[in-house]
XYZ file of C-alpha atoms in Angstrom:
662
model
C -121.889 54.206 1.857
C -121.228 52.791 -1.571
C -123.942 53.480 -4.165
C -125.588 50.550 -5.960
C -126.081 50.983 -9.644
C -129.726 50.439 -10.868
C -128.362 48.839 -13.985
C -126.760 45.936 -12.010
C -129.249 43.034 -11.964
C -127.821 41.346 -8.872
C -125.166 43.377 -7.238
C -124.780 40.996 -4.214
C -123.707 37.973 -6.335
C -120.399 39.583 -7.338
C -117.272 37.996 -5.632
C -113.866 39.471 -4.963
C -111.351 37.259 -6.712
C -108.053 36.231 -4.761
C -105.072 35.181 -6.783
C -104.018 31.542 -6.619
C -100.405 32.457 -5.800
C -101.379 34.412 -2.687
C -103.606 31.626 -1.514
C -100.889 29.016 -1.900
C -98.361 31.195 -0.127
C -100.681 31.672 2.819
C -101.274 27.981 3.099
C -97.566 27.209 3.119
C -96.911 29.819 5.788
C -99.631 28.436 8.033
C -98.324 24.880 7.518
C -94.762 25.965 8.316
C -95.857 27.723 11.493
C -97.798 24.669 12.598
C -94.778 22.453 11.849
C -92.514 24.664 13.955
C -94.983 24.619 16.831
C -95.442 20.878 16.677
C -91.678 20.232 16.500
C -91.122 22.577 19.424
C -93.727 20.791 21.504
C -92.177 17.459 20.516
C -88.710 18.655 21.538
C -89.926 20.069 24.859
C -92.339 17.353 25.894
C -90.772 14.239 24.388
C -87.094 14.645 23.569
C -86.246 17.028 26.429
C -88.591 15.602 29.020
C -85.861 14.010 31.147
C -83.634 17.061 31.016
C -86.360 19.500 32.011
C -87.569 17.126 34.678
C -84.071 17.241 36.221
C -84.006 21.020 35.979
C -87.389 21.198 37.649
C -86.185 18.918 40.424
C -83.139 21.113 40.908
C -85.414 24.055 41.499
C -86.591 22.355 44.690
C -83.773 19.919 45.546
C -80.419 21.133 46.864
C -77.296 18.998 47.097
C -75.645 19.583 50.482
C -72.073 18.274 50.849
C -71.212 15.845 53.639
C -67.507 16.255 54.340
C -65.469 13.151 55.060
C -63.485 13.212 58.304
C -59.730 12.909 57.818
C -58.008 9.804 59.050
C -56.437 9.956 62.493
C -52.689 9.709 63.027
C -51.097 7.442 65.661
C -47.593 6.723 66.854
C -45.975 3.303 66.439
C -47.634 1.963 69.602
C -51.128 3.132 68.674
C -51.145 6.297 70.787
C -53.050 9.089 69.100
C -51.139 12.084 67.754
C -53.772 13.822 65.606
C -57.514 13.611 66.246
C -60.654 15.321 64.906
C -63.252 17.395 66.728
C -66.801 18.409 65.671
C -67.054 21.845 64.117
C -69.661 23.952 62.293
C -68.956 25.957 59.130
C -71.176 28.696 57.692
C -71.798 28.560 53.929
C -73.328 31.062 51.522
C -75.838 29.570 49.060
C -76.032 31.623 45.863
C -79.107 29.863 44.433
C -81.388 32.204 46.325
C -82.791 34.980 44.114
C -81.816 37.750 46.471
C -79.722 40.860 46.450
C -76.711 39.553 48.355
C -75.079 42.962 48.432
C -77.922 44.322 50.554
C -77.495 41.507 53.089
C -73.729 41.826 53.509
C -73.761 44.358 56.395
C -76.041 42.134 58.477
C -74.081 38.976 57.612
C -70.777 40.646 58.459
C -72.139 41.857 61.785
C -73.609 38.500 62.785
C -70.560 36.421 61.766
C -67.997 38.956 62.997
C -66.119 39.180 59.702
C -65.393 42.280 57.565
C -67.629 42.979 54.570
C -64.576 43.235 52.307
C -63.578 39.706 53.289
C -67.015 38.393 52.305
C -66.859 40.185 48.947
C -63.367 38.797 48.349
C -64.578 35.268 49.109
C -67.564 35.620 46.749
C -65.293 36.961 44.028
C -62.916 34.016 44.442
C -65.805 31.617 43.811
C -67.246 33.640 40.900
C -66.429 30.942 38.333
C -67.664 28.068 40.501
C -71.116 26.561 39.758
C -74.003 28.452 41.347
C -75.157 25.379 43.218
C -71.794 25.093 44.998
C -71.982 26.637 48.500
C -69.288 29.150 49.433
C -67.588 28.654 52.828
C -67.793 31.985 54.659
C -66.459 31.113 58.098
C -65.145 27.952 59.676
C -65.513 26.847 63.280
C -68.291 29.322 64.047
C -69.236 29.946 67.672
C -72.551 29.002 69.326
C -73.544 32.692 69.244
C -72.959 32.805 65.488
C -74.970 29.603 65.047
C -77.805 31.215 67.002
C -77.619 34.308 64.781
C -78.025 32.182 61.630
C -80.993 30.306 63.135
C -82.687 33.529 64.265
C -82.353 35.149 60.815
C -83.363 32.090 58.797
C -86.261 33.874 57.055
C -84.445 37.095 56.131
C -81.095 35.437 55.358
C -82.028 32.121 53.709
C -78.718 32.171 51.809
C -76.840 31.274 55.016
C -76.461 27.562 55.755
C -74.463 25.631 58.331
C -72.607 22.368 57.867
C -71.194 20.097 60.551
C -67.761 18.657 59.870
C -64.751 17.151 61.606
C -61.809 19.484 62.029
C -58.180 18.685 62.853
C -56.981 18.721 66.447
C -53.181 18.777 66.739
C -50.947 18.438 69.811
C -50.329 21.584 71.791
C -47.259 23.811 71.692
C -46.244 22.719 68.190
C -45.378 19.180 69.291
C -44.076 17.278 66.233
C -45.577 20.020 64.052
C -43.027 19.782 61.242
C -43.310 16.017 61.056
C -47.119 15.912 61.141
C -47.713 19.057 59.095
C -51.043 20.867 58.902
C -54.111 21.239 56.688
C -55.530 24.313 55.011
C -57.908 25.450 52.325
C -56.567 24.909 48.826
C -55.425 28.237 47.366
C -55.959 29.708 43.908
C -52.302 29.119 43.080
C -52.651 25.482 44.147
C -55.639 24.982 41.853
C -53.542 26.110 38.890
C -51.062 23.254 39.392
C -51.421 19.667 38.183
C -51.078 18.351 41.741
C -54.440 19.867 42.673
C -56.161 19.355 39.316
C -59.009 17.345 40.859
C -59.638 19.705 43.766
C -62.214 22.485 43.998
C -62.175 25.872 45.766
C -62.874 25.427 49.455
C -61.374 21.940 49.706
C -59.173 21.312 52.728
C -55.868 19.628 51.894
C -52.617 18.702 53.605
C -50.076 21.490 53.370
C -46.901 19.999 54.830
C -45.466 16.964 56.572
C -47.401 13.711 56.733
C -50.645 15.603 56.100
C -49.386 16.599 52.652
C -47.447 13.455 51.746
C -50.370 11.141 52.556
C -53.238 13.525 51.820
C -54.738 11.184 49.222
C -55.541 8.511 51.812
C -56.070 10.745 54.848
C -58.733 12.979 53.289
C -61.319 10.318 52.395
C -64.218 10.846 49.953
C -66.934 13.437 50.569
C -70.611 12.477 50.429
C -73.790 14.537 49.921
C -77.432 14.916 50.966
C -80.267 15.768 48.548
C -82.610 18.015 50.531
C -85.976 19.477 49.476
C -86.327 23.237 49.866
C -89.292 25.559 49.505
C -89.482 28.792 47.528
C -87.688 30.599 50.372
C -84.798 28.144 50.311
C -85.771 26.567 53.616
C -85.116 22.848 53.997
C -88.345 20.904 54.311
C -87.273 17.316 53.654
C -84.611 14.936 52.367
C -84.705 12.871 49.187
C -81.587 10.755 49.706
C -77.943 10.772 50.663
C -74.535 9.460 49.654
C -72.502 8.601 52.724
C -69.037 10.071 53.099
C -66.109 7.675 53.231
C -63.774 8.589 56.132
C -60.079 8.900 55.467
C -57.724 6.079 56.373
C -55.993 6.161 59.750
C -52.192 6.117 59.686
C -49.719 4.633 62.139
C -46.376 6.433 62.085
C -42.990 4.973 62.947
C -42.580 7.718 65.559
C -42.172 6.613 69.169
C -44.069 9.117 71.304
C -41.684 8.635 74.228
C -38.609 9.296 72.075
C -40.356 12.253 70.455
C -41.050 13.756 73.860
C -37.435 13.246 74.914
C -36.160 14.918 71.747
C -38.618 17.798 72.089
C -37.499 18.354 75.667
C -33.809 18.227 74.722
C -34.217 20.908 72.042
C -36.557 23.138 74.040
C -35.575 26.811 73.852
C -33.013 26.184 71.096
C -32.948 26.484 67.313
C -32.095 23.381 65.339
C -33.240 19.815 64.750
C -33.009 16.266 66.084
C -33.557 13.075 64.073
C -33.612 9.595 65.633
C -33.736 6.578 63.308
C -33.684 2.796 63.399
C -30.726 1.906 61.106
C -32.037 -1.616 60.490
C -35.298 -0.488 58.906
C -35.040 3.245 58.244
C -37.944 3.944 60.594
C -37.840 7.498 61.956
C -38.287 7.231 65.729
C -38.310 10.971 66.440
C -38.066 14.172 64.425
C -37.969 17.639 65.952
C -37.364 21.055 64.431
C -37.122 24.326 66.319
C -38.538 26.914 66.404
C -41.926 25.389 65.837
C -45.428 26.645 64.995
C -48.980 25.852 66.057
C -50.709 23.787 63.330
C -54.055 24.359 65.073
C -53.839 27.948 63.826
C -53.924 26.580 60.272
C -56.806 24.171 60.907
C -59.237 27.103 60.737
C -58.895 30.304 58.728
C -55.400 31.605 59.447
C -55.258 35.086 60.961
C -53.136 37.694 59.247
C -51.366 38.583 62.491
C -50.222 34.996 63.130
C -49.121 34.554 59.520
C -47.060 37.746 59.647
C -45.521 36.595 62.927
C -44.482 33.306 61.321
C -43.071 34.586 58.037
C -41.144 37.493 59.607
C -39.424 35.280 62.178
C -35.732 35.147 61.135
C -35.428 31.609 62.555
C -37.932 30.238 59.987
C -40.488 28.352 62.116
C -42.120 26.755 59.062
C -38.860 25.124 57.923
C -38.414 21.494 58.892
C -34.709 21.781 59.647
C -34.410 18.040 60.116
C -34.751 17.569 56.334
C -34.400 21.096 54.917
C -31.480 22.708 56.744
C -28.457 22.716 54.420
C -25.429 23.606 56.534
C -21.766 22.704 56.768
C -21.609 19.484 58.835
C -18.267 20.351 60.407
C -16.277 17.575 62.001
C -19.098 15.019 61.718
C -17.903 14.687 58.111
C -14.638 13.253 59.469
C -16.391 9.900 59.923
C -16.779 9.687 56.144
C -13.195 10.891 55.727
C -11.996 8.111 58.033
C -13.814 5.511 55.958
C -12.370 6.948 52.741
C -8.831 7.018 54.142
C -8.972 3.433 55.382
C -10.641 2.040 52.277
C -8.031 3.752 50.087
C -5.185 2.421 52.283
C -3.920 5.918 53.060
C -4.917 6.478 56.678
C -4.077 3.318 58.625
C -0.363 4.058 58.843
C -0.547 7.830 58.494
C 0.928 9.988 61.286
C 0.651 13.751 61.564
C 2.284 16.060 64.076
C -0.270 18.678 65.080
C 1.305 21.912 66.319
C -1.904 23.918 66.024
C -2.183 23.406 62.291
C -0.411 22.323 59.103
C 0.836 24.010 55.949
C -0.552 22.586 52.689
C -0.639 23.952 49.148
C 1.229 27.033 50.377
C -1.451 27.886 52.963
C -1.556 27.391 56.720
C -4.628 25.521 57.948
C -5.147 25.958 61.678
C -6.325 23.484 64.316
C -7.912 24.551 67.601
C -5.420 22.628 69.715
C -1.879 21.268 69.705
C -2.573 17.526 69.621
C 1.011 16.372 69.055
C 1.442 13.061 67.222
C -1.887 11.916 65.780
C -2.804 8.679 64.010
C -6.004 7.078 62.782
C -6.923 5.799 66.252
C -6.951 9.131 68.056
C -7.617 11.534 65.171
C -11.387 11.035 65.346
C -11.706 11.185 69.172
C -9.449 14.283 69.239
C -11.190 15.664 66.139
C -7.790 16.868 64.972
C -8.164 19.188 61.982
C -4.458 18.888 61.129
C -4.827 15.140 60.537
C -7.889 15.495 58.313
C -6.483 18.495 56.414
C -3.538 16.267 55.518
C -5.706 13.253 54.720
C -7.929 15.339 52.446
C -4.916 16.710 50.604
C -3.625 13.176 49.997
C -6.988 11.712 48.958
C -7.893 14.537 46.597
C -11.323 16.027 45.995
C -12.447 13.365 43.511
C -11.968 10.524 45.997
C -13.571 12.512 48.819
C -16.560 13.326 46.605
C -16.868 9.669 45.629
C -17.222 8.509 49.236
C -19.415 11.462 50.141
C -21.826 10.584 47.333
C -21.794 6.910 48.288
C -22.832 7.885 51.814
C -25.666 10.054 50.496
C -24.206 13.537 50.957
C -25.524 15.865 48.262
C -28.501 13.572 47.565
C -32.015 13.320 48.921
C -32.553 10.390 51.249
C -36.034 9.750 49.843
C -37.789 10.232 53.196
C -41.561 10.315 52.699
C -41.939 13.992 53.567
C -42.262 16.948 51.171
C -39.557 19.472 50.304
C -36.470 17.553 51.404
C -33.249 19.432 50.644
C -30.493 17.922 48.504
C -27.394 19.321 50.173
C -24.037 19.734 48.432
C -21.104 17.386 47.999
C -18.567 19.593 46.209
C -16.451 18.293 43.352
C -14.734 19.789 40.311
C -17.802 18.941 38.209
C -20.131 20.564 40.746
C -18.077 23.758 40.902
C -17.825 24.022 37.115
C -21.594 23.672 36.801
C -22.608 25.799 39.778
C -19.920 28.497 39.771
C -18.456 28.192 36.267
C -14.975 27.925 37.724
C -12.357 25.232 38.141
C -11.463 23.493 41.378
C -8.301 24.625 43.173
C -6.227 22.231 45.282
C -6.237 24.724 48.153
C -9.993 24.191 48.550
C -9.711 20.482 49.293
C -8.367 20.557 52.907
C -11.433 22.516 54.112
C -13.726 19.884 52.625
C -11.877 17.271 54.707
C -13.206 18.814 57.930
C -16.757 19.337 56.652
C -16.352 23.019 55.835
C -16.018 24.859 52.552
C -18.860 24.086 50.161
C -20.041 20.914 51.930
C -23.669 21.130 53.010
C -25.794 18.432 54.615
C -29.058 18.055 56.489
C -29.489 16.214 59.818
C -31.349 13.340 58.160
C -28.550 12.910 55.598
C -25.981 12.632 58.388
C -28.192 10.222 60.340
C -28.510 7.985 57.289
C -24.796 8.186 56.457
C -23.821 7.224 60.000
C -26.407 4.442 59.975
C -24.826 2.983 56.856
C -21.273 3.182 58.177
C -22.121 1.712 61.593
C -24.111 -1.062 59.885
C -21.193 -2.144 57.705
C -22.223 -0.168 54.605
C -25.994 -0.913 54.477
C -27.873 2.345 53.784
C -31.667 2.311 54.064
C -34.440 4.684 52.970
C -35.774 6.694 55.942
C -39.559 6.735 56.337
C -42.171 7.958 58.821
C -45.077 5.662 57.807
C -44.935 1.883 58.008
C -44.975 0.456 54.448
C -47.637 -2.102 55.364
C -49.975 0.761 56.326
C -50.543 1.603 52.674
C -51.137 -0.294 49.440
C -48.219 -1.299 47.181
C -49.429 1.180 44.555
C -49.486 3.984 47.108
C -46.031 2.995 48.353
C -44.672 3.143 44.813
C -46.341 6.521 44.297
C -44.658 7.814 47.470
C -41.262 6.602 46.263
C -41.864 8.246 42.886
C -42.978 11.504 44.502
C -40.079 11.627 46.970
C -37.131 10.075 45.122
C -33.775 9.516 46.762
C -30.737 7.315 46.631
C -32.863 4.555 48.222
C -31.478 1.408 49.784
C -27.970 0.431 48.782
C -24.837 -1.302 49.961
C -21.535 0.552 50.208
C -18.328 -1.453 50.266
C -16.747 -1.189 53.725
C -14.208 -3.778 54.846
C -14.633 -5.414 58.286
C -11.326 -3.845 59.379
C -12.499 -0.346 58.428
C -15.854 -0.951 60.091
C -14.217 -1.996 63.343
C -11.700 0.877 63.452
C -14.276 3.566 62.672
C -16.872 2.359 65.155
C -14.263 1.902 67.913
C -12.903 5.385 67.276
C -16.433 6.782 67.520
C -16.925 4.989 70.819
C -13.765 6.735 72.078
C -15.329 10.110 71.177
C -17.700 9.689 74.145
C -14.914 8.460 76.440
C -12.189 10.254 78.390
C -10.044 11.425 75.443
C -12.956 12.289 73.184
C -14.622 15.581 72.380
C -17.978 14.276 73.696
C -16.664 12.778 76.931
C -19.115 14.876 78.943
C -21.989 13.120 77.167
C -20.768 9.682 78.253
C -23.562 7.307 79.317
C -22.486 4.836 81.966
C -23.401 1.269 81.095
C -24.426 2.121 77.528
C -22.314 1.364 74.441
C -22.673 4.908 73.135
C -20.588 6.138 70.179
C -20.679 9.273 68.067
C -18.945 12.279 66.573
C -19.157 15.973 67.389
C -18.972 18.809 64.883
C -18.368 22.535 65.247
C -19.106 24.330 61.977
C -18.225 27.985 61.550
C -20.955 30.181 60.103
C -20.378 32.483 57.133
C -19.682 35.507 59.298
C -16.950 33.615 61.150
C -16.509 32.571 64.722
C -16.116 35.290 67.322
C -15.094 33.903 70.678
C -16.445 35.751 73.650
C -18.793 37.905 71.585
C -22.378 38.567 72.618
C -23.513 38.279 68.996
C -25.065 34.825 69.007
C -25.525 34.866 65.231
C -21.745 34.591 64.757
C -21.318 31.513 66.959
C -20.640 28.191 65.213
C -23.328 25.585 64.647
C -23.007 22.590 66.963
C -23.500 19.117 65.443
C -23.540 15.606 66.824
C -24.215 12.194 65.312
C -24.333 9.204 67.608
C -25.574 5.650 67.959
C -26.046 2.789 70.383
C -24.516 0.285 70.305
C -21.429 1.182 68.289
C -21.789 -1.612 65.701
C -25.055 -2.601 64.038
C -26.820 0.005 66.194
C -30.484 -0.047 67.144
C -30.740 3.743 67.149
C -28.900 6.596 65.438
C -29.335 10.245 66.409
C -28.343 13.405 64.526
C -28.454 16.730 66.358
C -28.134 20.246 64.961
C -28.022 23.148 67.416
C -27.770 26.365 65.453
C -25.183 28.682 67.023
C -24.739 26.144 69.817
C -20.978 26.838 69.744
C -19.185 23.528 70.505
C -20.253 20.148 69.186
C -20.132 18.591 72.653
C -23.136 20.756 73.565
C -25.172 18.942 70.926
C -23.702 15.630 72.086
C -25.373 16.103 75.466
C -28.711 16.601 73.708
C -28.218 13.437 71.695
C -27.291 11.564 74.858
C -30.679 12.412 76.352
C -32.466 10.777 73.418
C -30.187 7.722 73.438
C -30.631 7.350 77.193
C -34.434 7.537 76.889
C -34.393 4.878 74.163
C -32.124 2.446 76.036
C -33.980 2.981 79.312
C -37.285 2.166 77.658
C -35.892 -0.933 75.950
C -34.386 -2.198 79.197
C -37.581 -1.610 81.143
C -39.584 -3.403 78.486
C -37.141 -6.313 78.440
C -37.237 -6.404 82.246
C -41.013 -6.560 82.278
C -41.000 -9.395 79.767
C -38.369 -11.293 81.764
C -40.425 -10.874 84.938
C -43.454 -12.232 83.148
C -41.478 -15.183 81.810
C -40.053 -15.994 85.265
C -43.313 -15.516 87.180
C -45.372 -18.590 88.229
C -47.966 -19.528 85.671
C -51.551 -18.990 86.855
C -53.718 -22.005 87.389
C -55.778 -23.012 84.396
C -59.330 -21.772 84.700
C -62.115 -24.312 84.891
C -63.100 -23.811 81.251
C -59.617 -24.672 79.977
C -58.787 -28.134 78.793
C -55.432 -29.832 79.411
C -52.858 -28.602 76.955
C -54.349 -25.129 76.568
C -51.839 -22.343 76.998
C -52.625 -20.391 80.208
C -53.395 -16.718 79.649
C -50.873 -14.333 81.209
C -51.288 -10.581 81.652
C -49.527 -8.444 79.075
C -46.822 -5.978 79.953
C -47.996 -2.458 80.654
C -46.334 -0.300 78.030
C -47.855 2.853 79.460
C -46.047 2.354 82.730
C -42.773 1.680 80.953
C -43.217 4.749 78.784
C -43.859 6.971 81.778
C -40.744 5.769 83.538
C -38.632 6.292 80.448
C -39.644 9.940 80.302
C -38.897 10.830 83.909
C -35.878 13.144 84.491
C -32.723 11.257 83.604
C -30.171 10.694 86.375
C -26.468 10.133 86.037
C -26.020 12.260 82.917
C -22.703 14.122 82.736
C -22.492 17.602 84.171
C -22.557 20.295 81.446
C -19.228 21.905 80.754
C -17.110 23.584 78.107
C -14.719 22.133 75.600
C -14.910 19.591 72.833
C -15.353 19.881 69.106
């Protein structure tokens, strides 16, 4: 204890003195602290009130997506091709404050998926917002739904979502035309085409599904649900309804499609049937096919490996992507070129099994004797067209080939159409850095050499020639099904030579179409495909493969490709068919396939016309009591279903299969 001095009169009156500087400093510090606190409270409670209110709401409100059903797809008569069916998908919600790693074994066991697959899925969505659910498994079974419901308390991160999933025809029917849907991949998301998509979105991957994805997919909605601290849904705050995708009516005729599918069954190749007046695709088949239903849910590795290792390329739409030598079908274009250039009408060639040109012997399969423009096409005499090609020259041949669309995309509204090749000196210099030699030209005249075309290119070329030079743009969706802006976007996305008029004189038009009609008659290479009572014209083609033709060999891969292009009637036709049968040997084999499609089309048209005539000739029913004089009596409509069924019954009177013909 401090000692008090006796000399101090009042020791308790003494004060400790504090410097003024320290006092002022303390006051400023206290004021600054109070200012910071007040400004912080102001920022939190006044300026940031709305923001923190939203964050607080998000702690108890979850946005659940409501997926829009894709639009359905119908054929030209309104018969459904692609439908939707109800499905349930399991999602993983990452907002729950749980150790997901500890739950993975139980989740994997209950959903019957490997743990590594779940980890890979979570990793793929690592950069996605936490509130975005991760799709774990699509199309879950009732047992898996029961597992999720039974483990709701211990696995609150698992949620289910009902959605509409694609249902495609069985057995790969029209698979290449329709296409399929699948989850957008990481590589897709890195491209500008999918800039507005998010991981987990389902998009069209090929065919119509891809080309018209923007209008088929619709607009997703959402539900704002209230959840408790365990993540369990306890109420709903509101919802934004999903907008279903637009339905599409295709130009495809289901009856013709079935006939074409049946004709090509068990074979590799393609068939295209088109209306030359409008460019409407009536049927499109490619073989081998695939099952698009396998892609509608998560694709299995085993099925994917089976598809990609198949040497016949099931995913390729050969109707628009096969680029092969067209063989003698190219002689139709050669005939037009020869007549238009005034070189073929009076030309005569003696065929003794071939001709010698440019110092080389070019062989023909038969000894046709004296050949002129009127029997050269029905005989498919190589000697005549070797000579014609040599006289025309490659520049003139290339000119007419380009005018007919060879070596150019047709502009069909389907993805990944091939361009083909129409060789010329300029093409060879650019592609092979070499000059063109005259000895190469005769092979081009018979559709061999470097010429490459797709079935749809040949169908369009024949359509233009048989229609007097009017070439149209092929399409699989009616233009009035979509808006003008969408139609323009489709044309911009899938450019082609479009609609155009090629100069063909009436004389040339008549000679060419008559010669093609003789192809399916007694002297022609497709005589066995003749259709009694039908004005059926066409041209066969037998195109050697790279390895060369080996007659009598068991190695099917060395057999020639069999082509046929045909139409009915011969001039201004209502239908044109192009057939490719890979390794089908002779072109007349493909002609018999084309005849089946033509016969189905004509039979259906005749039955429909007959039904309408019967209705027109039948007595008019008496006017019902509620009708007033002058009202038009109501008559029953024709039954298209009955006509369609009859058109698809086994065809009678078709020629007996046999050998021969090019």
